């Protein structure tokens, strides 16, 4: 089968052995239809691929072609959304544990379902913020992940204020009547108006940039005992005086939810008890599918560019060289 890898800071298509579910009763074999390029994560992997080969991708969807003996919720021919490396990559076939897929209803556009991994990450970030109905959330950085968080937060009736330097990204959310700004001054004015100068309940930092000035600035935007949630690739460098003065909470959102990087949950496909861990990464994936099934959020703007598998390396080059302003692209597997 064909798979996409990063090697010596370039993207290549290689031939590899097809995965098998033999001896894996709680796995399914999936023929990939679409996978999603996650620019932030995958371009970072490209940068560290000198003298090594790294598998790219973590969000995809496809058709079930074989089921292990313990699988009862899907059958051959069903469509599923899948999330999480090393089980989900830009590969023609995927061997996925039952804890990392969600069945896709017939009424859902398969291309929308392919965004499930990103959707789970966005949902988990909001859960980490632990907000209540009506609270004010500021989302900084409107790449595909920030956009998804803003849309889901808006659907949940939080008071959403969004910011990005790029006017085009701001305009994408303005079309949905979400308060969005490309000027810090305008955003700060909106925060003061919306909260009677008390400050936002939480700021979610979805931008990249390691030593970002946002880690200092965002503490000015939250209320006393407010929250700063790191979602993007930012070093947690916060000034003590502002943290202390507001008794602010610093939170980290890691991937798609409980279960991520746990070999028992993922590799052994043993789910956490529903009554003790309500929202695992798998259940967050299911929730994303529900949101698009019920049209609670519109993700069509993210699936406007489809590239064929053979053209994928060139598309990665365009993203790396900043020749593309697209937030993400879908890879189509025939």
CSV table of C-alpha atoms in Angstrom, one decimal:
chain,number,residue,atom,x,y,z
A,1,UNK,CA,0.0,0.0,0.0
A,2,UNK,CA,1.0,3.6,-0.4
A,3,UNK,CA,1.7,5.9,2.6
A,4,UNK,CA,2.9,9.5,3.0
A,5,UNK,CA,6.0,10.1,5.1
A,6,UNK,CA,8.3,13.0,6.0
A,7,UNK,CA,11.9,12.2,5.1
A,8,UNK,CA,14.9,14.6,5.1
A,9,UNK,CA,12.5,17.6,5.3
A,10,UNK,CA,10.6,16.5,2.3
A,11,UNK,CA,7.3,14.7,1.8
A,12,UNK,CA,7.4,11.3,0.0
A,13,UNK,CA,5.1,8.6,-1.0
A,14,UNK,CA,6.4,5.1,-0.2
A,15,UNK,CA,5.2,1.6,-0.6
A,16,UNK,CA,4.7,-0.3,2.6
A,17,UNK,CA,3.1,-3.5,3.9
A,18,UNK,CA,-0.6,-3.5,4.2
A,19,UNK,CA,-1.7,-3.7,7.9
A,20,UNK,CA,-3.6,-6.7,9.2
A,21,UNK,CA,-6.1,-7.3,12.0
A,22,UNK,CA,-5.0,-10.9,12.4
A,23,UNK,CA,-4.7,-11.5,16.2
A,24,UNK,CA,-6.4,-8.2,16.9
A,25,UNK,CA,-10.0,-9.0,17.7
A,26,UNK,CA,-10.9,-5.4,18.8
A,27,UNK,CA,-9.6,-3.8,15.6
A,28,UNK,CA,-11.0,-3.0,12.2
A,29,UNK,CA,-9.3,-2.7,8.8
A,30,UNK,CA,-10.3,0.5,7.0
A,31,UNK,CA,-9.7,1.5,3.3
A,32,UNK,CA,-9.0,5.2,3.5
A,33,UNK,CA,-11.2,7.5,1.5
A,34,UNK,CA,-10.0,10.9,2.8
A,35,UNK,CA,-7.4,12.1,5.2
A,36,UNK,CA,-6.8,15.6,6.5
A,37,UNK,CA,-3.6,17.6,6.4
A,38,UNK,CA,-3.0,19.3,9.8
A,39,UNK,CA,-0.5,22.1,8.8
A,40,UNK,CA,0.7,23.0,12.2
A,41,UNK,CA,1.5,19.5,13.4
A,42,UNK,CA,2.7,18.0,10.1
A,43,UNK,CA,5.0,20.9,9.1
A,44,UNK,CA,6.6,20.7,12.5
A,45,UNK,CA,7.3,17.0,11.8
A,46,UNK,CA,8.8,17.9,8.5
A,47,UNK,CA,11.2,20.2,10.2
A,48,UNK,CA,12.5,17.3,12.4
A,49,UNK,CA,12.7,14.6,9.8
A,50,UNK,CA,16.4,15.0,9.0
A,51,UNK,CA,17.9,11.5,8.4
A,52,UNK,CA,14.7,9.7,9.6
A,53,UNK,CA,11.3,8.7,8.2
A,54,UNK,CA,8.2,10.0,10.0
A,55,UNK,CA,4.6,9.0,9.3
A,56,UNK,CA,2.3,11.9,8.7
A,57,UNK,CA,-1.4,12.4,9.5
A,58,UNK,CA,-3.8,11.5,12.3
A,59,UNK,CA,-7.3,12.3,11.1
A,60,UNK,CA,-9.1,10.4,8.4
A,61,UNK,CA,-12.2,8.4,7.3
A,62,UNK,CA,-12.8,5.4,5.2
A,63,UNK,CA,-14.7,2.2,4.6
A,64,UNK,CA,-14.6,-0.8,6.8
A,65,UNK,CA,-13.2,-3.8,4.9
A,66,UNK,CA,-12.7,-6.3,7.8
A,67,UNK,CA,-13.7,-6.5,11.4
A,68,UNK,CA,-12.2,-8.3,14.4
A,69,UNK,CA,-14.2,-10.9,16.3
A,70,UNK,CA,-15.0,-8.4,19.1
A,71,UNK,CA,-16.4,-5.7,16.9
A,72,UNK,CA,-20.2,-5.3,17.1
A,73,UNK,CA,-20.9,-1.7,16.3
A,74,UNK,CA,-19.8,-1.6,12.7
A,75,UNK,CA,-19.7,-4.1,9.8
A,76,UNK,CA,-18.0,-4.4,6.4
A,77,UNK,CA,-19.0,-1.6,4.1
A,78,UNK,CA,-19.7,0.9,6.9
A,79,UNK,CA,-18.0,4.3,6.9
A,80,UNK,CA,-16.0,5.4,9.9
A,81,UNK,CA,-14.2,8.5,11.1
A,82,UNK,CA,-10.8,7.6,12.6
A,83,UNK,CA,-8.3,9.5,14.8
A,84,UNK,CA,-4.9,9.1,16.3
A,85,UNK,CA,-1.4,8.2,15.3
A,86,UNK,CA,0.2,5.6,15.1
A,87,UNK,CA,-3.1,4.0,14.0
A,88,UNK,CA,-4.3,6.7,11.7
A,89,UNK,CA,-2.0,8.3,9.1
A,90,UNK,CA,-2.0,9.3,5.4
A,91,UNK,CA,-2.1,5.6,4.4
A,92,UNK,CA,-4.2,3.7,1.9
A,93,UNK,CA,-5.3,1.2,4.7
A,94,UNK,CA,-5.6,1.7,8.4
A,95,UNK,CA,-5.7,-0.8,11.3
A,96,UNK,CA,-7.8,1.0,13.9
A,97,UNK,CA,-8.7,-0.1,17.5
A,98,UNK,CA,-12.4,0.2,18.5
A,99,UNK,CA,-11.7,3.0,20.9
A,100,UNK,CA,-10.5,5.3,18.0
A,101,UNK,CA,-13.2,5.3,15.4
A,102,UNK,CA,-16.8,6.5,15.1
A,103,UNK,CA,-19.5,5.3,12.7
A,104,UNK,CA,-20.4,7.8,10.1
A,105,UNK,CA,-24.2,8.0,9.2
A,106,UNK,CA,-25.3,8.0,5.6
A,107,UNK,CA,-26.5,11.6,5.9
A,108,UNK,CA,-23.0,12.9,6.7
A,109,UNK,CA,-20.6,14.1,4.0
A,110,UNK,CA,-17.5,11.8,4.1
A,111,UNK,CA,-15.2,14.7,3.6
A,112,UNK,CA,-16.7,16.4,6.7
A,113,UNK,CA,-16.2,13.2,8.7
A,114,UNK,CA,-12.5,13.1,7.8
A,115,UNK,CA,-12.0,16.2,10.0
A,116,UNK,CA,-13.0,14.0,13.0
A,117,UNK,CA,-9.6,14.0,14.6
A,118,UNK,CA,-9.4,17.8,14.5
A,119,UNK,CA,-12.9,18.0,15.8
A,120,UNK,CA,-12.1,15.8,18.8
A,121,UNK,CA,-9.1,18.0,19.6
A,122,UNK,CA,-11.3,21.1,19.5
A,123,UNK,CA,-14.0,19.6,21.7
A,124,UNK,CA,-11.4,18.4,24.3
A,125,UNK,CA,-9.9,22.0,24.4
A,126,UNK,CA,-13.4,23.3,25.3
A,127,UNK,CA,-13.9,20.6,27.9
A,128,UNK,CA,-10.5,21.5,29.5
A,129,UNK,CA,-11.7,25.2,29.8
A,130,UNK,CA,-14.6,23.8,31.8
A,131,UNK,CA,-16.9,26.7,31.1
A,132,UNK,CA,-20.6,27.2,32.0
A,133,UNK,CA,-23.4,28.2,29.8
A,134,UNK,CA,-23.2,31.9,28.9
A,135,UNK,CA,-19.6,32.5,29.9
A,136,UNK,CA,-17.2,34.5,27.7
A,137,UNK,CA,-14.4,32.7,25.8
A,138,UNK,CA,-11.7,34.3,23.8
A,139,UNK,CA,-10.1,32.2,21.0
A,140,UNK,CA,-6.7,33.5,19.8
A,141,UNK,CA,-5.4,32.0,16.5
A,142,UNK,CA,-7.9,31.1,13.8
A,143,UNK,CA,-6.2,28.3,12.0
A,144,UNK,CA,-8.4,25.2,11.3
A,145,UNK,CA,-8.3,24.2,15.0
A,146,UNK,CA,-9.1,27.7,16.3
A,147,UNK,CA,-11.9,28.0,13.8
A,148,UNK,CA,-13.4,24.7,14.9
A,149,UNK,CA,-13.2,25.6,18.5
A,150,UNK,CA,-15.0,28.9,17.8
A,151,UNK,CA,-17.8,27.2,15.9
A,152,UNK,CA,-18.3,24.5,18.5
A,153,UNK,CA,-18.2,27.1,21.4
A,154,UNK,CA,-20.7,29.2,19.5
A,155,UNK,CA,-23.0,26.2,19.0
A,156,UNK,CA,-22.8,25.6,22.8
A,157,UNK,CA,-24.0,29.2,23.4
A,158,UNK,CA,-20.8,30.4,24.9
A,159,UNK,CA,-20.1,34.1,24.3
A,160,UNK,CA,-17.4,33.8,21.7
A,161,UNK,CA,-14.8,36.5,20.9
A,162,UNK,CA,-12.1,35.5,18.3
A,163,UNK,CA,-8.9,37.0,17.2
A,164,UNK,CA,-6.3,36.5,14.4
A,165,UNK,CA,-3.9,38.7,12.6
A,166,UNK,CA,-5.1,37.4,9.2
A,167,UNK,CA,-8.2,39.3,8.0
A,168,UNK,CA,-9.3,36.4,5.8
A,169,UNK,CA,-9.5,34.1,8.7
A,170,UNK,CA,-11.5,36.6,10.7
A,171,UNK,CA,-13.9,37.0,7.8
A,172,UNK,CA,-14.6,33.3,7.8
A,173,UNK,CA,-16.1,33.5,11.3
A,174,UNK,CA,-17.8,36.9,10.7
A,175,UNK,CA,-20.0,35.2,8.1
A,176,UNK,CA,-21.4,33.1,11.0
A,177,UNK,CA,-21.9,36.2,13.1
A,178,UNK,CA,-19.2,35.3,15.6
A,179,UNK,CA,-17.5,38.3,17.0
A,180,UNK,CA,-14.1,38.2,15.3
A,181,UNK,CA,-11.2,40.7,15.1
A,182,UNK,CA,-7.9,41.2,13.4
A,183,UNK,CA,-6.9,44.1,15.7
A,184,UNK,CA,-6.0,43.6,19.4
A,185,UNK,CA,-7.4,46.9,20.3
A,186,UNK,CA,-10.8,46.1,18.8
A,187,UNK,CA,-10.8,42.7,20.5
A,188,UNK,CA,-10.0,44.2,23.9
A,189,UNK,CA,-12.8,46.7,23.4
A,190,UNK,CA,-15.2,43.9,22.7
A,191,UNK,CA,-14.0,42.0,25.8
A,192,UNK,CA,-14.6,45.0,28.0
A,193,UNK,CA,-18.1,45.7,26.5
A,194,UNK,CA,-19.2,42.0,26.7
A,195,UNK,CA,-18.0,41.5,30.2
A,196,UNK,CA,-18.6,44.9,31.7
A,197,UNK,CA,-14.8,45.2,32.0
A,198,UNK,CA,-14.6,42.1,34.3
A,199,UNK,CA,-12.6,40.2,31.7
A,200,UNK,CA,-13.2,36.9,29.8
A,201,UNK,CA,-13.7,33.7,31.7
A,202,UNK,CA,-11.2,31.9,29.6
A,203,UNK,CA,-8.7,32.5,26.8
A,204,UNK,CA,-7.8,29.6,24.5
A,205,UNK,CA,-4.4,30.1,22.8
A,206,UNK,CA,-4.5,28.2,19.5
A,207,UNK,CA,-1.6,30.0,17.8
A,208,UNK,CA,1.9,28.7,17.4
A,209,UNK,CA,5.2,30.4,18.0
A,210,UNK,CA,6.9,29.0,21.1
A,211,UNK,CA,7.9,32.2,22.9
A,212,UNK,CA,4.8,34.0,22.1
A,213,UNK,CA,3.9,37.5,23.6
A,214,UNK,CA,0.4,36.1,23.8
A,215,UNK,CA,1.2,34.3,27.0
A,216,UNK,CA,1.7,37.7,28.6
A,217,UNK,CA,-1.0,39.6,26.9
A,218,UNK,CA,-3.8,37.0,27.4
A,219,UNK,CA,-3.6,37.4,31.2
A,220,UNK,CA,-4.8,41.0,30.8
A,221,UNK,CA,-7.9,39.7,29.0
A,222,UNK,CA,-9.2,37.3,31.6
A,223,UNK,CA,-11.1,38.1,34.8
A,224,UNK,CA,-9.8,37.4,38.3
A,225,UNK,CA,-9.6,33.6,38.7
A,226,UNK,CA,-10.0,33.3,34.9
A,227,UNK,CA,-8.3,30.6,32.8
A,228,UNK,CA,-5.6,30.5,30.1
A,229,UNK,CA,-5.7,27.3,28.1
A,230,UNK,CA,-2.8,26.4,25.9
A,231,UNK,CA,-4.0,24.5,22.8
A,232,UNK,CA,-1.3,25.5,20.2
A,233,UNK,CA,2.4,25.0,20.2
A,234,UNK,CA,3.3,27.7,22.7
A,235,UNK,CA,5.8,27.5,25.6
A,236,UNK,CA,4.0,28.2,28.9
A,237,UNK,CA,5.9,31.3,29.8
A,238,UNK,CA,3.6,33.3,32.0
A,239,UNK,CA,4.7,36.3,34.2
A,240,UNK,CA,4.2,35.5,37.9
A,241,UNK,CA,2.9,38.9,38.8
A,242,UNK,CA,-0.1,38.8,36.5
A,243,UNK,CA,-0.8,35.1,37.3
A,244,UNK,CA,-0.6,35.9,41.0
A,245,UNK,CA,-2.6,39.1,40.8
A,246,UNK,CA,-5.5,37.5,39.1
A,247,UNK,CA,-5.0,34.0,40.7
A,248,UNK,CA,-5.3,32.8,37.2
A,249,UNK,CA,-5.5,29.1,36.2
A,250,UNK,CA,-3.1,27.8,33.6
A,251,UNK,CA,-4.4,24.7,31.7
A,252,UNK,CA,-3.0,22.5,29.0
A,253,UNK,CA,-5.2,20.8,26.4
A,254,UNK,CA,-3.5,17.7,25.1
A,255,UNK,CA,-4.9,16.2,21.9
A,256,UNK,CA,-8.3,14.7,21.7
A,257,UNK,CA,-9.1,13.7,25.3
A,258,UNK,CA,-8.6,11.0,28.0
A,259,UNK,CA,-7.1,7.9,26.5
A,260,UNK,CA,-4.6,9.6,24.2
A,261,UNK,CA,-1.1,8.0,24.5
A,262,UNK,CA,-2.5,5.4,26.9
A,263,UNK,CA,-1.5,2.0,25.5
A,264,UNK,CA,-4.2,0.2,27.4
A,265,UNK,CA,-6.9,2.4,25.9
A,266,UNK,CA,-5.4,2.7,22.4
A,267,UNK,CA,-3.3,-0.3,21.6
A,268,UNK,CA,-5.2,-2.8,23.7
A,269,UNK,CA,-8.6,-1.2,22.8
A,270,UNK,CA,-9.9,-1.3,26.4
A,271,UNK,CA,-12.3,1.6,26.9
A,272,UNK,CA,-12.5,3.6,30.1
A,273,UNK,CA,-15.8,3.0,32.1
A,274,UNK,CA,-18.4,5.4,30.8
A,275,UNK,CA,-19.5,6.4,34.4
A,276,UNK,CA,-16.0,7.4,35.4
A,277,UNK,CA,-14.6,8.9,32.2
A,278,UNK,CA,-17.5,10.4,30.4
A,279,UNK,CA,-15.6,12.0,27.5
A,280,UNK,CA,-12.7,10.0,26.1
A,281,UNK,CA,-11.0,10.8,22.9
A,282,UNK,CA,-13.2,8.2,21.2
A,283,UNK,CA,-16.4,9.7,22.6
A,284,UNK,CA,-15.2,13.2,21.6
A,285,UNK,CA,-14.8,11.9,18.1
A,286,UNK,CA,-18.4,10.6,18.2
A,287,UNK,CA,-19.6,13.9,19.5
A,288,UNK,CA,-18.0,15.7,16.5
A,289,UNK,CA,-19.8,13.3,14.1
A,290,UNK,CA,-23.1,14.2,15.9
A,291,UNK,CA,-22.5,17.9,15.5
A,292,UNK,CA,-22.0,17.6,11.8
A,293,UNK,CA,-24.9,15.1,11.4
A,294,UNK,CA,-27.2,17.6,13.1
A,295,UNK,CA,-25.6,20.5,11.3
A,296,UNK,CA,-24.8,22.3,14.5
A,297,UNK,CA,-21.5,23.5,12.9
A,298,UNK,CA,-20.6,24.2,9.3
A,299,UNK,CA,-17.2,22.8,8.3
A,300,UNK,CA,-17.7,23.1,4.6
A,301,UNK,CA,-15.2,26.0,4.4
A,302,UNK,CA,-12.4,23.6,5.5
A,303,UNK,CA,-13.0,21.0,2.8
A,304,UNK,CA,-12.9,23.3,-0.3
A,305,UNK,CA,-9.5,21.9,-1.6
A,306,UNK,CA,-9.2,18.2,-2.4
A,307,UNK,CA,-5.9,16.8,-3.6
A,308,UNK,CA,-5.2,13.4,-5.0
A,309,UNK,CA,-2.7,11.1,-3.2
A,310,UNK,CA,-0.1,11.4,-6.0
A,311,UNK,CA,-0.2,15.2,-5.7
A,312,UNK,CA,0.1,15.4,-1.9
A,313,UNK,CA,3.9,16.0,-1.7
A,314,UNK,CA,3.6,19.1,-3.9
A,315,UNK,CA,0.7,20.4,-1.7
A,316,UNK,CA,2.8,20.0,1.4
A,317,UNK,CA,5.6,22.0,-0.3
A,318,UNK,CA,3.2,24.8,-1.0
A,319,UNK,CA,2.1,24.8,2.6
A,320,UNK,CA,5.7,24.7,3.8
A,321,UNK,CA,6.7,27.6,1.5
A,322,UNK,CA,3.6,29.5,2.6
A,323,UNK,CA,2.4,29.5,-1.0
A,324,UNK,CA,-1.1,28.5,0.2
A,325,UNK,CA,-3.4,30.4,2.4
A,326,UNK,CA,-5.8,27.4,2.8
A,327,UNK,CA,-6.3,26.3,6.4
A,328,UNK,CA,-6.2,22.6,5.5
A,329,UNK,CA,-6.5,20.3,2.6
A,330,UNK,CA,-8.0,16.8,2.2
A,331,UNK,CA,-6.1,14.0,0.5
A,332,UNK,CA,-8.3,11.8,-1.6
A,333,UNK,CA,-7.5,8.1,-1.8
A,334,UNK,CA,-9.0,6.2,-4.8
